[in-house]
Short mmCIF file of C-alpha atoms in Angstrom, two decimals:
data_model
loop_
_atom_site.label_atom_id
_atom_site.label_comp_id
_atom_site.label_asym_id
_atom_site.label_seq_id
_atom_site.Cartn_x
_atom_site.Cartn_y
_atom_site.Cartn_z
CA PRO A 1 67.84 88.20 -94.42
CA GLN A 2 68.66 90.64 -97.19
CA VAL A 3 71.92 91.14 -99.10
CA HIS A 4 72.42 94.27 -101.21
CA PHE A 5 75.31 95.00 -103.56
CA HIS A 6 75.67 98.47 -105.11
CA SER A 7 78.03 99.67 -107.81
CA TYR A 8 78.43 103.47 -107.74
CA ASN A 9 77.88 105.63 -110.80
CA LYS A 10 80.54 105.11 -113.45
CA GLU A 11 81.14 107.21 -116.53
CA THR A 12 81.32 105.59 -119.95
CA PHE A 13 83.47 106.63 -122.91
CA VAL A 14 80.86 109.36 -123.57
CA ASP A 15 81.01 112.42 -121.30
CA ASN A 16 78.09 112.69 -118.84
CA LEU A 17 76.80 109.21 -119.79
CA ILE A 18 76.87 107.23 -116.54
CA TYR A 19 75.61 103.85 -115.37
CA SER A 20 75.38 101.82 -112.17
CA LEU A 21 74.26 98.38 -111.03
CA ASP A 22 72.25 97.24 -108.01
CA THR A 23 71.63 93.63 -106.97
CA LYS A 24 69.50 92.40 -104.07
CA VAL A 25 68.71 89.00 -102.61
CA MET A 26 65.86 88.88 -100.06
CA ASN A 27 64.92 85.68 -98.25
CA TYR A 28 61.55 85.84 -96.47
CA THR A 29 61.02 82.85 -94.17
CA ARG A 30 58.47 81.87 -91.52
CA PRO A 31 57.40 78.58 -89.84
CA GLU A 32 53.93 78.60 -91.42
CA GLY A 33 52.65 80.19 -94.60
CA LEU A 34 54.08 81.06 -97.96
CA THR A 35 57.79 81.96 -98.11
CA ALA A 36 59.84 83.47 -100.92
CA THR A 37 63.36 84.19 -102.05
CA ILE A 38 63.47 87.31 -104.24
CA TYR A 39 66.33 88.18 -106.60
CA GLU A 40 66.48 91.69 -108.08
CA ILE A 41 68.87 93.33 -110.53
CA SER A 42 68.55 97.03 -111.39
CA ALA A 43 70.61 98.67 -114.16
CA PRO A 44 70.06 102.42 -114.75
CA ILE A 45 71.90 104.44 -117.39
CA SER A 46 71.56 108.22 -117.74
CA TYR A 47 72.83 111.16 -119.73
CA THR A 48 72.90 114.79 -118.50
CA LYS A 49 73.38 117.91 -120.62
CA HIS A 50 73.71 121.48 -119.26
CA PHE A 51 72.82 124.54 -121.33
CA LEU A 52 72.07 128.30 -121.00
CA ASP A 53 75.39 128.84 -119.20
CA ASP A 54 74.64 125.91 -116.83
CA TYR A 55 71.45 127.52 -115.55
CA MET A 56 69.41 124.59 -116.86
CA PHE A 57 69.98 120.90 -117.51
CA VAL A 58 68.19 117.89 -118.95
CA THR A 59 68.68 114.29 -117.82
CA LEU A 60 67.56 111.27 -119.83
CA GLU A 61 67.47 107.99 -117.91
CA ASN A 62 66.46 104.42 -118.67
CA LYS A 63 66.37 101.76 -115.98
CA ILE A 64 65.69 98.05 -116.34
CA VAL A 65 64.70 96.02 -113.27
CA VAL A 66 64.67 92.21 -113.44
CA THR A 67 63.03 90.41 -110.49
CA LYS A 68 62.63 86.67 -109.85
CA TYR A 69 60.33 85.24 -107.15
CA ASP A 70 61.00 81.69 -105.87
CA TYR A 71 58.08 80.52 -103.69
CA ASP A 72 58.16 77.73 -101.11
CA ASN A 73 56.38 76.32 -98.04
CA PHE A 74 52.97 76.02 -99.72
CA GLU A 75 50.69 73.00 -99.35
CA THR A 76 47.07 73.30 -100.47
CA ILE A 77 47.65 75.73 -103.37
CA ASP A 78 50.46 75.48 -105.91
CA TYR A 79 52.36 78.68 -106.65
CA GLU A 80 54.28 79.22 -109.86
CA ASP A 81 57.59 81.06 -109.48
CA GLY A 82 57.31 84.60 -110.81
CA ASN A 83 59.45 86.53 -113.27
CA LEU A 84 59.04 90.27 -113.81
CA VAL A 85 60.97 92.58 -116.14
CA GLN A 86 60.24 96.30 -115.79
CA ASN A 87 61.52 99.27 -117.79
CA ARG A 88 61.42 102.87 -116.54
CA THR A 89 62.19 105.76 -118.90
CA SER A 90 62.32 109.31 -117.57
CA ILE A 91 63.09 112.81 -118.81
CA LEU A 92 64.06 115.42 -116.21
CA LEU A 93 64.28 119.14 -116.97
CA GLY A 94 65.80 121.13 -114.13
CA SER A 95 67.43 124.37 -113.09
CA ASP A 96 69.90 125.31 -110.32
CA LEU A 97 69.77 129.00 -109.35
CA ILE A 98 71.58 130.98 -106.65
CA LYS A 99 71.08 134.59 -105.55
CA PRO A 100 73.56 136.20 -103.10
CA TYR A 101 72.41 138.86 -100.65
CA GLU A 102 74.31 140.88 -98.08
CA ASP A 103 73.96 138.38 -95.21
CA PHE A 104 72.69 135.17 -96.83
CA LEU A 105 72.46 133.07 -100.00
CA HIS A 106 69.21 131.95 -101.61
CA THR A 107 69.28 128.77 -103.74
CA VAL A 108 66.41 127.44 -105.86
CA ASN A 109 66.22 124.07 -107.64
CA LEU A 110 63.37 123.53 -110.11
CA GLY A 111 62.51 120.18 -111.65
CA ALA A 112 59.94 118.59 -113.97
CA GLU A 113 60.19 114.84 -114.52
CA TYR A 114 58.15 112.78 -116.97
CA VAL A 115 58.17 109.04 -116.19
CA ILE A 116 57.08 106.25 -118.56
CA PRO A 117 57.12 102.80 -116.87
CA LYS A 118 56.29 99.54 -118.61
CA ASN A 119 56.25 95.85 -117.72
CA LEU A 120 58.15 94.02 -120.45
CA GLU A 121 57.58 90.51 -119.08
CA GLU A 122 55.13 89.04 -116.55
CA GLU A 123 55.29 85.32 -115.77
CA GLY A 124 54.07 83.16 -112.91
CA ASP A 125 52.24 84.35 -109.81
CA LEU A 126 52.83 88.06 -109.14
CA TYR A 127 50.91 90.09 -106.56
CA LYS A 128 48.19 92.27 -108.16
CA THR A 129 49.83 91.75 -111.56
CA THR A 130 48.89 88.23 -112.70
CA THR A 131 46.64 87.24 -109.77
CA VAL A 132 42.84 87.40 -109.69
CA SER A 133 41.51 90.25 -107.55
CA GLY A 134 40.22 89.00 -104.19
CA SER A 135 41.61 85.48 -104.67
CA THR A 136 43.39 83.41 -102.03
CA LYS A 137 46.62 83.67 -104.01
CA GLU A 138 46.47 87.45 -104.00
CA ASP A 139 45.86 87.48 -100.25
CA GLU A 140 48.88 85.22 -99.63
CA LEU A 141 51.15 87.12 -102.03
CA LYS A 142 50.49 90.50 -100.39
CA ALA A 143 53.50 89.73 -98.18
CA PHE A 144 55.63 90.18 -101.33
CA PRO A 145 54.36 93.43 -102.91
CA ILE A 146 55.50 94.67 -106.31
CA ASN A 147 56.53 98.26 -107.02
CA GLN A 148 54.11 98.99 -109.85
CA GLU A 149 54.50 102.59 -111.09
CA GLU A 150 52.11 104.38 -113.42
CA LYS A 151 52.95 106.98 -116.05
CA ASN A 152 53.33 110.30 -114.23
CA ILE A 153 54.76 113.80 -114.11
CA ASN A 154 56.37 115.18 -110.96
CA LEU A 155 56.93 118.92 -110.53
CA THR A 156 59.30 119.99 -107.74
CA ILE A 157 60.81 123.11 -106.20
CA ASN A 158 63.52 122.99 -103.55
CA GLN A 159 64.76 126.25 -102.07
CA SER A 160 67.11 127.01 -99.19
CA ILE A 161 68.61 129.97 -97.36
CA TYR A 162 72.23 129.75 -96.15
CA THR A 163 74.17 132.11 -93.93
CA LYS A 164 76.81 133.82 -96.04
CA ASP A 165 79.69 133.49 -93.56
CA SER A 166 79.41 129.85 -92.43
CA LEU A 167 77.30 128.53 -95.37
CA LYS A 168 75.08 126.73 -92.86
CA GLN A 169 71.55 126.03 -93.99
CA PHE A 170 69.01 128.12 -92.08
CA ILE A 171 65.76 127.07 -93.76
CA ASN A 172 64.78 124.53 -96.40
CA HIS A 173 61.46 124.48 -98.25
CA LYS A 174 60.30 121.81 -100.71
CA MET A 175 57.12 121.50 -102.72
CA SER A 176 56.08 118.82 -105.20
CA GLN A 177 53.00 118.09 -107.28
CA SER A 178 52.39 114.71 -108.90
CA ILE A 179 50.25 114.21 -112.00
CA LEU A 180 49.12 110.64 -112.67
CA TYR A 181 47.86 109.28 -116.01
CA ASP A 182 45.06 106.70 -115.99
CA GLU A 183 44.54 103.79 -118.42
CA LEU A 184 43.11 106.19 -121.05
CA ASP A 185 46.06 108.60 -120.70
CA ASN A 186 43.94 111.22 -118.95
CA PRO A 187 46.06 113.31 -116.51
CA LYS A 188 44.85 113.76 -112.94
CA LEU A 189 46.38 115.89 -110.21
CA GLN A 190 47.38 113.73 -107.25
CA ASN A 191 49.41 114.54 -104.16
CA PHE A 192 50.68 118.04 -103.43
CA GLU A 193 53.47 117.86 -100.85
CA ASN A 194 54.79 120.75 -98.78
CA TYR A 195 57.86 120.38 -96.52
CA VAL A 196 59.62 122.96 -94.32
CA LYS A 197 62.71 122.53 -92.14
CA LEU A 198 64.03 125.26 -89.86
CA ASN A 199 67.53 124.79 -88.41
CA HIS A 200 68.72 126.52 -85.24
CA ASP A 201 71.67 126.33 -82.85
CA TYR A 202 70.15 123.48 -80.83
CA GLY A 203 68.60 121.31 -83.54
CA TYR A 204 65.77 121.76 -86.01
CA ILE A 205 61.99 121.79 -86.48
CA SER A 206 60.38 120.23 -89.56
CA GLY A 207 56.89 119.67 -90.90
CA ARG A 208 55.32 117.94 -93.88
CA ALA A 209 51.77 118.12 -95.24
CA ILE A 210 50.36 116.12 -98.16
CA TYR A 211 47.16 117.25 -99.88
CA ASN A 212 45.36 114.98 -102.34
CA VAL A 213 43.92 117.22 -105.05
CA GLU A 214 41.49 114.62 -106.38
CA ASP A 215 40.01 113.93 -102.93
CA GLU A 216 40.34 117.62 -101.87
CA GLN A 217 41.65 116.56 -98.46
CA PHE A 218 44.87 116.54 -96.45
CA ILE A 219 45.86 112.88 -96.26
CA GLU A 220 49.09 113.10 -94.24
CA ASP A 221 50.61 115.50 -91.71
CA THR A 222 53.93 115.19 -89.88
CA VAL A 223 55.66 117.47 -87.36
CA ASN A 224 59.08 116.80 -85.79
CA ASN A 225 61.14 118.72 -83.25
CA THR A 226 64.76 117.68 -82.61
CA LEU A 227 66.95 119.14 -79.88
CA ILE A 228 70.71 118.47 -79.84
CA TYR A 229 73.07 119.28 -76.98
CA GLU A 230 76.64 118.05 -77.39
CA ASP A 231 76.37 114.21 -77.65
CA LEU A 232 72.71 113.98 -76.59
CA SER A 233 69.72 114.36 -78.90
CA PHE A 234 65.96 114.22 -78.33
CA THR A 235 63.21 114.05 -80.98
CA ALA A 236 59.44 114.34 -80.52
CA GLY A 237 57.06 113.92 -83.44
CA TYR A 238 53.41 113.75 -84.44
CA TYR A 239 51.95 111.85 -87.40
CA LYS A 240 48.45 111.68 -88.87
CA SER A 241 47.15 110.01 -92.04
CA LYS A 242 43.69 109.65 -93.52
CA ASP A 243 42.04 106.90 -95.54
CA THR A 244 40.42 108.42 -98.62
CA LEU A 245 39.40 107.10 -102.02
CA ASN A 246 42.74 107.87 -103.68
CA SER A 247 45.17 108.21 -100.76
CA ASP A 248 46.24 104.55 -100.48
CA LYS A 249 46.64 105.20 -96.74
CA GLU A 250 44.86 104.17 -93.55
CA ASP A 251 43.45 106.18 -90.65
CA LEU A 252 46.34 106.63 -88.23
CA GLU A 253 47.27 109.15 -85.56
CA SER A 254 50.31 108.78 -83.37
CA TYR A 255 53.10 110.54 -81.57
CA ARG A 256 56.64 109.28 -81.18
CA PHE A 257 59.79 110.26 -79.38
CA SER A 258 63.36 109.05 -79.43
CA THR A 259 66.59 109.92 -77.70
CA SER A 260 70.16 109.00 -78.55
CA TYR A 261 73.54 109.43 -76.91
CA LYS A 262 76.96 109.31 -78.54
CA ILE A 263 79.06 107.26 -76.11
CA ALA A 264 82.24 107.46 -78.24
CA LYS A 265 83.43 108.83 -81.57
CA ASP A 266 81.67 106.21 -83.74
CA TYR A 267 79.33 104.61 -81.16
CA LYS A 268 75.76 105.60 -80.37
CA ILE A 269 72.89 104.15 -78.33
CA ARG A 270 69.23 105.13 -78.63
CA TYR A 271 65.73 104.53 -77.28
CA TYR A 272 62.46 105.16 -79.13
CA GLU A 273 58.75 104.54 -78.77
CA ASN A 274 55.52 105.18 -80.66
CA TYR A 275 52.04 105.70 -79.22
CA ASN A 276 48.90 105.04 -81.29
CA LEU A 277 46.36 107.72 -80.35
CA LEU A 278 43.42 105.97 -82.05
CA GLU A 279 44.05 102.59 -80.40
CA LYS A 280 45.26 104.29 -77.18
CA VAL A 281 48.22 101.94 -76.89
CA ARG A 282 52.00 102.14 -77.07
CA ASN A 283 52.42 100.11 -80.25
CA LYS A 284 56.21 100.30 -80.65
CA GLN A 285 59.16 100.47 -78.28
CA GLY A 286 62.80 99.71 -78.90
CA ILE A 287 66.47 100.21 -78.14
CA GLY A 288 69.32 100.40 -80.63
CA PHE A 289 73.09 100.38 -80.92
CA ASN A 290 74.99 101.89 -83.85
CA ILE A 291 78.62 101.87 -84.97
CA ASN A 292 79.36 104.32 -87.79
CA ASP A 293 82.87 103.70 -89.09
CA LEU A 294 84.46 105.40 -92.08
CA CYS A 295 83.95 102.35 -94.33
CA TRP A 296 81.09 100.49 -92.67
CA ASN A 297 78.00 100.96 -90.50
CA LEU A 298 76.44 98.43 -88.10
CA ASP A 299 72.96 99.03 -86.70
CA ILE A 300 71.27 96.64 -84.23
CA LYS A 301 67.71 97.06 -82.89
CA LEU A 302 65.59 95.18 -80.36
CA GLU A 303 61.97 96.18 -80.80
CA SER A 304 58.63 95.33 -79.23
CA GLU A 305 55.63 95.93 -81.49
CA ILE A 306 51.92 95.60 -80.74
CA LEU A 307 50.02 94.36 -83.78
CA PRO A 308 46.50 95.83 -84.24
CA SER A 309 43.64 94.26 -82.29
CA SER A 310 41.30 91.83 -84.06
CA SER A 311 38.26 89.68 -83.34
CA THR A 312 40.62 86.92 -82.15
CA TYR A 313 42.95 89.07 -80.03
CA LYS A 314 41.10 91.99 -78.48
CA ASP A 315 44.20 93.65 -77.03
CA GLY A 316 46.40 92.94 -80.03
CA VAL A 317 49.47 90.72 -80.25
CA GLU A 318 52.91 91.68 -78.97
CA GLN A 319 55.75 90.85 -81.36
CA LYS A 320 59.45 90.92 -80.49
CA ILE A 321 61.74 91.84 -83.41
CA ILE A 322 65.53 91.85 -83.71
CA THR A 323 67.00 93.74 -86.69
CA MET A 324 70.65 93.83 -87.76
CA ASN A 325 71.79 95.99 -90.66
CA LEU A 326 75.43 95.91 -91.82
CA LEU A 327 76.36 98.49 -94.47
CA LEU A 328 79.66 98.19 -96.34
CA LYS A 329 79.72 101.74 -97.67
CA PRO A 330 81.64 101.21 -100.92
CA LEU A 331 79.73 98.02 -101.82
CA GLY A 332 76.35 97.42 -100.23
CA GLY A 333 75.03 95.72 -97.12
CA ILE A 334 73.40 92.84 -95.27
CA LYS A 335 70.10 93.12 -93.40
CA GLN A 336 68.57 90.51 -91.09
CA LYS A 337 65.15 90.86 -89.43
CA TYR A 338 64.05 88.16 -86.99
CA LYS A 339 60.63 87.97 -85.36
CA MET A 340 60.53 85.96 -82.13
CA GLU A 341 57.74 83.46 -81.57
CA ASN A 342 55.09 84.46 -79.03
CA ASP A 343 52.51 82.55 -77.05
CA ASN A 344 49.68 83.96 -79.18
#
């Protein structure tokens, strides 16, 4: 299970100086193998200043994340509980522009963010942080990954066209380019991302392509088509990723579709499935029920997933999963994911 508490942005005694607080408790259990209870506290504070008649702004942010890992259910190897303190400092320079035309409005948002992360404290056994590469401990701890960010620059542009009468978005286009610094502070161009979404009277069509500059290859492509008629919606999508030297992805190709129906004002049911084109197998299928109230949201899923084939199980292993997610909108939420035992 997972419990998440969120405190919304609050302004201090200084104008435009805001802070918030996030706390999470995640309990990962299983009958056999290493288990862990993870406690996380995140405290960001930021200051925003507009200038040039509000055409441009700068945001300074500093965020501290404190994470504690309590390990259990180990026998042959002793694991030392982990403590990790991370600090993330960022400077964002942005601009919000709008140009009216006779029949539509054109908006453009430009951004350049410089991020400086640093680990202030590393204690105990932490995945790929204090473990030895290729060791048994590292293999066991991969179930509890750590968000380890490198110093980087992210350049973004987000532009949209709205109809002038209804102010409905007609098209949205986003582009971003990441620049990653290595251990010697040498900058390297990484992923260039291009996203387009076209809205129409019966839904929308969207597509995303990610190009890794260093590998000179497209490493991810996604296309989605959603049709909406009254209370019924249908979505069909295609996804492809490629394993390259710097992509940190695997070779995947799949299509998916889902349909949902609004049975009452706040109640919705849905069905979805995913087909792996490389393995030639339907690797995911599920049904869901959602209640979206003004102050809370409850989402329940029953899912059947086929794990990849191996030397032991040629046709893969089928896994039944029940997921319940309760969101208390002003505060946070509770998430429970339960995997049923199978004969394999």
